[in-house]
Amino acid sequence: QFFESTSLEPNVFFKPDKRMIGRYFIFFGILPLGLILVSLYFITGQWIFWIFLLLPFILLAIYVYYRKLELRINHEVLFLKRGIIEDTWKLIYLHKVQSVELNQTPYMQQRDLVNFRIYTAAGSIMVPYITMNEAHRLRDFILYKVESSRRGWI
């Protein structure tokens, strides 16, 4: 789809898979609160289950993060938006990209998902849980634009 025409429609949109919410809830909600609960039991000698009242707030924060996380790209720039309370916006010119990396955990490999990371001189950005087909299309398009660009890097 990227190479079929000379003009790319503006703002091709990429969003993480919904499985990200469940995985983040386990790793940033249930596991940390379980460890805190066990450590508080050894310190105080009693189970403090009220700590699990934080789980709905953690789930809400993860859901809001998922809803706000998006990657848009057109023929010149890549635009990343993320945040929980306030939005963070990053704009990267495609000719300034240095490398692209796709990472998979065994869980992600079974579900055909990848973490997509883009490196520039200023650092890197990551978009988690993108489908493998979208990631390959995005990687190929970005690398094509970097290699075919005549613009100066600096």
Coordinates of N, CA and C in Angstrom, one line a residue:
Q1 N 0.8 -1.2 0.0 CA 0.0 0.0 0.0 C 0.9 1.3 0.0
F2 N 2.0 1.2 0.7 CA 2.9 2.4 0.7 C 3.5 2.7 -0.6
F3 N 3.8 1.7 -1.4 CA 4.6 2.0 -2.6 C 3.7 1.9 -3.9
E4 N 2.4 1.8 -3.8 CA 1.6 1.7 -4.9 C 1.4 3.0 -5.6
S5 N 1.5 4.1 -4.9 CA 1.3 5.4 -5.5 C 2.4 6.4 -5.0
T6 N 2.6 7.5 -5.8 CA 3.6 8.4 -5.4 C 3.2 9.3 -4.2
S7 N 1.9 9.4 -4.0 CA 1.5 10.3 -2.9 C 0.9 9.4 -1.8
L8 N 1.4 9.6 -0.6 CA 0.9 8.8 0.6 C -0.2 9.7 1.2
E9 N -1.3 9.1 1.5 CA -2.4 9.9 2.1 C -1.9 10.4 3.4
P10 N -2.3 11.6 3.8 CA -1.7 12.2 5.1 C -2.2 11.4 6.3
N11 N -1.3 11.4 7.2 CA -1.6 10.8 8.5 C -2.1 9.3 8.5
V12 N -1.2 8.5 8.0 CA -1.4 7.0 8.1 C -1.3 6.7 9.6
F13 N -2.3 6.0 10.2 CA -2.5 5.9 11.6 C -2.2 4.5 12.1
F14 N -1.3 4.5 13.2 CA -1.0 3.2 13.8 C -1.4 3.2 15.3
K15 N -2.0 2.2 15.8 CA -2.4 2.1 17.2 C -2.0 0.8 17.7
P16 N -1.6 0.7 19.0 CA -1.2 -0.6 19.6 C -2.4 -1.5 19.7
D17 N -2.1 -2.8 19.8 CA -3.1 -3.8 20.0 C -3.8 -3.7 21.4
K18 N -5.0 -4.1 21.5 CA -5.7 -4.0 22.8 C -5.1 -4.9 23.9
R19 N -4.4 -5.9 23.5 CA -3.8 -6.8 24.5 C -2.7 -6.1 25.3
M20 N -2.3 -4.9 24.9 CA -1.4 -4.1 25.7 C -2.0 -3.8 27.1
I21 N -3.3 -3.5 27.1 CA -3.9 -3.1 28.4 C -3.8 -4.2 29.4
G22 N -4.1 -5.5 29.0 CA -4.0 -6.6 29.9 C -2.6 -6.9 30.4
R23 N -1.6 -6.8 29.5 CA -0.2 -7.1 29.9 C 0.3 -6.0 30.8
Y24 N 0.0 -4.7 30.5 CA 0.5 -3.6 31.3 C -0.2 -3.7 32.7
F25 N -1.5 -4.1 32.7 CA -2.2 -4.3 34.0 C -1.5 -5.3 34.9
I26 N -1.1 -6.4 34.3 CA -0.4 -7.4 35.1 C 0.9 -6.9 35.6
F27 N 1.7 -6.3 34.7 CA 3.1 -6.0 35.0 C 3.2 -4.7 35.8
F28 N 2.2 -3.8 35.7 CA 2.3 -2.5 36.4 C 1.2 -2.3 37.5
G29 N 0.3 -3.3 37.6 CA -0.7 -3.3 38.6 C -0.7 -4.4 39.6
I30 N -1.0 -5.6 39.1 CA -1.2 -6.8 39.9 C 0.2 -7.2 40.6
L31 N 1.2 -7.4 39.8 CA 2.5 -7.8 40.3 C 3.1 -6.8 41.3
P32 N 3.2 -5.5 41.0 CA 3.7 -4.6 42.0 C 2.9 -4.6 43.3
L33 N 1.6 -4.5 43.2 CA 0.8 -4.5 44.4 C 0.8 -5.8 45.2
G34 N 1.0 -6.9 44.5 CA 1.2 -8.2 45.2 C 2.5 -8.2 46.0
L35 N 3.5 -7.7 45.4 CA 4.8 -7.6 46.1 C 4.7 -6.7 47.3
I36 N 4.1 -5.6 47.1 CA 3.9 -4.6 48.2 C 3.1 -5.3 49.3
L37 N 2.0 -6.0 49.0 CA 1.2 -6.7 50.0 C 2.0 -7.7 50.8
V38 N 2.8 -8.5 50.1 CA 3.6 -9.5 50.8 C 4.7 -8.9 51.6
S39 N 5.3 -7.8 51.1 CA 6.4 -7.1 51.9 C 5.7 -6.4 53.2
L40 N 4.5 -5.9 53.0 CA 3.9 -5.3 54.2 C 3.4 -6.3 55.2
Y41 N 3.1 -7.5 54.7 CA 2.8 -8.6 55.6 C 4.0 -9.0 56.5
F42 N 5.2 -9.0 55.9 CA 6.4 -9.3 56.7 C 6.8 -8.2 57.6
I43 N 6.5 -7.0 57.2 CA 6.8 -5.8 58.1 C 5.8 -5.7 59.2
T44 N 4.5 -5.7 58.9 CA 3.5 -5.4 59.9 C 2.9 -6.7 60.6
G45 N 3.0 -7.8 59.9 CA 2.5 -9.1 60.4 C 1.0 -9.2 60.1
Q46 N 0.4 -8.4 59.3 CA -1.0 -8.5 59.0 C -1.2 -8.2 57.5
W47 N -2.2 -8.8 56.9 CA -2.5 -8.6 55.5 C -3.3 -7.3 55.3
I48 N -2.8 -6.5 54.4 CA -3.4 -5.2 54.2 C -4.0 -5.2 52.8
F49 N -5.3 -5.7 52.7 CA -5.9 -5.9 51.4 C -6.4 -4.7 50.8
W50 N -6.6 -3.6 51.6 CA -7.1 -2.4 51.0 C -6.2 -1.8 50.0
I51 N -4.9 -2.3 49.9 CA -4.0 -1.8 48.9 C -4.5 -2.1 47.5
F52 N -5.4 -3.2 47.4 CA -5.9 -3.6 46.1 C -7.0 -2.6 45.6
L53 N -7.4 -1.7 46.4 CA -8.3 -0.6 46.0 C -7.7 0.3 44.9
L54 N -6.3 0.2 44.8 CA -5.6 1.0 43.8 C -5.7 0.4 42.4
L55 N -6.1 -0.9 42.3 CA -6.2 -1.5 41.0 C -7.1 -0.8 40.0
P56 N -8.3 -0.4 40.4 CA -9.1 0.3 39.4 C -8.5 1.6 38.8
F57 N -7.7 2.3 39.7 CA -7.1 3.5 39.3 C -5.9 3.2 38.3
I58 N -5.2 2.1 38.6 CA -4.1 1.7 37.7 C -4.6 1.3 36.4
L59 N -5.7 0.5 36.4 CA -6.4 0.1 35.2 C -6.9 1.3 34.3
L60 N -7.4 2.2 35.0 CA -7.9 3.5 34.3 C -6.7 4.2 33.7
A61 N -5.6 4.3 34.4 CA -4.4 5.0 33.9 C -3.9 4.3 32.7
I62 N -3.9 3.0 32.7 CA -3.4 2.2 31.6 C -4.3 2.3 30.4
Y63 N -5.6 2.3 30.6 CA -6.5 2.5 29.6 C -6.4 3.9 28.9
V64 N -6.3 4.9 29.7 CA -6.1 6.3 29.2 C -4.8 6.3 28.4
Y65 N -3.7 5.7 28.9 CA -2.5 5.7 28.1 C -2.7 5.0 26.8
Y66 N -3.4 3.9 26.8 CA -3.6 3.2 25.5 C -4.4 4.0 24.6
R67 N -5.4 4.7 25.0 CA -6.3 5.5 24.2 C -5.5 6.7 23.6
K68 N -4.6 7.2 24.3 CA -3.8 8.4 23.8 C -2.6 8.0 23.0
L69 N -2.2 6.8 23.1 CA -1.0 6.4 22.3 C -1.3 6.2 20.9
E70 N -0.7 6.9 20.0 CA -0.9 6.8 18.6 C 0.4 7.2 17.8
L71 N 0.5 6.7 16.7 CA 1.6 7.0 15.8 C 1.0 7.3 14.4
R72 N 1.4 8.5 13.9 CA 0.9 9.0 12.6 C 2.1 9.2 11.8
I73 N 2.0 9.0 10.5 CA 3.1 9.2 9.6 C 2.6 9.7 8.2
N74 N 3.3 10.6 7.6 CA 3.1 10.9 6.3 C 4.4 10.9 5.5
H75 N 4.5 11.5 4.3 CA 5.6 11.4 3.5 C 6.9 12.1 4.0
E76 N 6.8 12.9 5.0 CA 7.9 13.7 5.6 C 8.2 13.5 7.0
V77 N 7.1 13.3 7.8 CA 7.3 13.3 9.3 C 6.6 12.2 9.9
L78 N 7.1 11.8 11.1 CA 6.5 10.8 12.0 C 6.0 11.6 13.2
F79 N 4.8 11.3 13.7 CA 4.2 12.0 14.8 C 3.8 11.0 15.8
L80 N 4.3 11.2 17.0 CA 3.9 10.2 18.1 C 3.2 11.0 19.2
K81 N 2.1 10.5 19.7 CA 1.4 11.2 20.8 C 1.2 10.1 21.9
R82 N 1.5 10.5 23.1 CA 1.2 9.6 24.2 C 1.1 10.4 25.5
G83 N 0.6 9.8 26.6 CA 0.5 10.5 27.8 C -0.7 9.9 28.7
I84 N -0.7 10.2 29.9 CA -1.8 9.8 30.8 C -2.6 11.0 31.2
I85 N -2.0 11.9 31.9 CA -2.6 13.2 32.4 C -2.5 14.3 31.3
E86 N -1.2 14.5 30.9 CA -1.0 15.5 29.9 C -0.4 14.8 28.7
D87 N -0.6 15.3 27.5 CA -0.1 14.7 26.3 C 1.3 15.1 26.0
T88 N 2.1 14.1 25.5 CA 3.4 14.4 25.0 C 3.4 14.2 23.5
W89 N 3.9 15.1 22.8 CA 3.9 15.1 21.3 C 5.3 15.1 20.8
K90 N 5.6 14.1 19.9 CA 7.0 14.1 19.3 C 6.8 14.1 17.8
L91 N 7.6 15.0 17.2 CA 7.6 15.1 15.7 C 9.0 14.8 15.3
I92 N 9.1 13.8 14.4 CA 10.4 13.4 13.9 C 10.4 13.4 12.4
Y93 N 11.3 14.1 11.8 CA 11.4 14.1 10.3 C 12.0 12.8 9.9
L94 N 11.5 12.2 8.9 CA 11.9 10.8 8.5 C 13.3 10.8 8.0
H95 N 13.8 11.9 7.4 CA 15.2 11.8 7.0 C 16.2 11.8 8.1
K96 N 15.8 12.1 9.3 CA 16.7 12.1 10.5 C 16.7 10.8 11.3
V97 N 15.9 9.8 10.8 CA 15.9 8.5 11.5 C 17.2 7.8 11.2
Q98 N 17.8 7.2 12.3 CA 19.1 6.5 12.1 C 18.8 5.0 12.0
S99 N 17.9 4.4 12.8 CA 17.6 3.0 12.6 C 16.3 2.7 13.2
V100 N 15.8 1.5 12.8 CA 14.5 1.0 13.2 C 14.7 -0.4 13.8
E101 N 14.0 -0.7 14.9 CA 14.2 -1.9 15.5 C 12.8 -2.5 15.9
L102 N 12.7 -3.8 15.7 CA 11.5 -4.6 16.0 C 11.9 -5.6 17.1
N103 N 11.2 -5.6 18.2 CA 11.5 -6.5 19.3 C 10.2 -7.3 19.6
Q104 N 10.4 -8.6 20.0 CA 9.3 -9.5 20.3 C 9.7 -10.3 21.6
T105 N 8.7 -10.4 22.5 CA 8.8 -11.4 23.6 C 8.2 -12.7 23.1
P106 N 8.4 -13.8 23.8 CA 7.7 -15.0 23.4 C 6.2 -14.9 23.3
Y107 N 5.6 -14.1 24.3 CA 4.2 -13.9 24.3 C 3.7 -13.1 23.0
M108 N 4.5 -12.1 22.6 CA 4.2 -11.3 21.5 C 4.4 -12.1 20.2
Q109 N 5.4 -13.0 20.2 CA 5.6 -13.8 19.0 C 4.4 -14.8 18.7
Q110 N 3.8 -15.3 19.8 CA 2.7 -16.2 19.6 C 1.5 -15.4 19.0
R111 N 1.4 -14.1 19.3 CA 0.2 -13.3 18.9 C 0.5 -12.4 17.7
D112 N 1.7 -12.5 17.1 CA 2.1 -11.8 15.9 C 2.2 -10.3 16.2
L113 N 2.8 -9.9 17.3 CA 2.9 -8.5 17.7 C 4.4 -8.1 17.9
V114 N 4.7 -6.9 17.8 CA 6.1 -6.4 18.0 C 6.1 -5.1 18.8
N115 N 7.2 -4.8 19.4 CA 7.5 -3.5 19.9 C 8.3 -2.8 18.8
F116 N 7.9 -1.6 18.4 CA 8.5 -0.9 17.3 C 9.3 0.3 17.9
R117 N 10.6 0.3 17.6 CA 11.4 1.4 18.2 C 12.1 2.1 17.0
I118 N 12.2 3.4 17.1 CA 12.8 4.2 16.1 C 13.9 5.0 16.8
Y119 N 15.1 5.0 16.3 CA 16.3 5.7 16.9 C 16.6 6.9 16.0
T120 N 16.9 8.0 16.7 CA 17.4 9.2 16.1 C 18.6 9.7 16.9
A121 N 19.2 10.7 16.5 CA 20.4 11.3 17.2 C 19.9 11.8 18.6
A122 N 18.7 12.2 18.7 CA 18.1 12.8 20.0 C 17.6 11.7 20.9
G123 N 17.6 10.5 20.5 CA 17.1 9.4 21.4 C 16.2 8.4 20.6
S124 N 15.4 7.7 21.3 CA 14.5 6.8 20.6 C 13.1 6.9 21.1
I125 N 12.2 6.4 20.3 CA 10.8 6.3 20.7 C 10.3 4.9 20.4
M126 N 9.4 4.4 21.3 CA 8.9 3.1 21.1 C 7.3 3.1 21.1
V127 N 6.8 2.3 20.2 CA 5.4 2.1 20.2 C 5.2 0.6 20.4
P128 N 4.5 0.2 21.5 CA 4.4 -1.2 21.9 C 3.2 -1.8 21.2
Y129 N 3.3 -3.2 21.0 CA 2.2 -4.0 20.6 C 1.5 -3.6 19.3
I130 N 2.4 -3.4 18.3 CA 1.9 -3.2 16.9 C 1.9 -4.5 16.2
T131 N 0.9 -4.8 15.3 CA 0.9 -6.1 14.6 C 2.1 -6.2 13.7
M132 N 2.5 -7.4 13.4 CA 3.8 -7.6 12.7 C 3.6 -7.1 11.3
N133 N 2.5 -7.2 10.6 CA 2.3 -6.7 9.2 C 2.5 -5.2 9.2
E134 N 1.8 -4.5 10.2 CA 1.9 -3.0 10.2 C 3.3 -2.6 10.5
A135 N 4.0 -3.3 11.4 CA 5.4 -2.9 11.7 C 6.3 -3.1 10.5
H136 N 6.1 -4.2 9.8 CA 7.0 -4.4 8.6 C 6.7 -3.3 7.5
R137 N 5.4 -3.0 7.3 CA 5.1 -1.9 6.4 C 5.7 -0.6 6.8
L138 N 5.6 -0.3 8.1 CA 6.1 1.0 8.6 C 7.6 1.0 8.5
R139 N 8.3 -0.1 8.9 CA 9.7 -0.1 8.9 C 10.2 0.0 7.4
D140 N 9.6 -0.7 6.5 CA 10.0 -0.6 5.1 C 9.8 0.8 4.5
F141 N 8.7 1.5 4.9 CA 8.4 2.8 4.4 C 9.4 3.8 5.0
I142 N 9.7 3.7 6.3 CA 10.6 4.7 6.9 C 12.0 4.5 6.3
L143 N 12.5 3.2 6.2 CA 13.8 3.0 5.6 C 13.9 3.4 4.2
Y144 N 12.8 3.3 3.4 CA 12.8 3.7 2.1 C 12.9 5.3 2.0
K145 N 12.2 5.9 2.9 CA 12.3 7.4 2.9 C 13.7 7.9 3.4
V146 N 14.3 7.2 4.3 CA 15.6 7.6 4.8 C 16.6 7.4 3.6
E147 N 16.6 6.3 3.0 CA 17.6 6.0 1.9 C 17.4 6.9 0.7
S148 N 16.1 7.2 0.3 CA 15.9 8.0 -0.9 C 15.9 9.5 -0.7
S149 N 16.0 9.9 0.6 CA 16.0 11.4 0.8 C 17.3 12.0 0.4
R150 N 17.2 13.2 -0.2 CA 18.3 14.0 -0.6 C 18.6 15.1 0.4
R151 N 17.8 15.2 1.4 CA 17.9 16.3 2.4 C 19.1 16.0 3.3
G152 N 19.7 17.1 3.8 CA 20.8 16.9 4.7 C 20.4 16.4 6.1
W153 N 21.3 15.7 6.7 CA 20.9 15.0 8.0 C 20.9 16.1 9.1
I154 N 21.8 17.1 9.0 CA 21.8 18.1 10.1 C 21.1 19.3 9.8

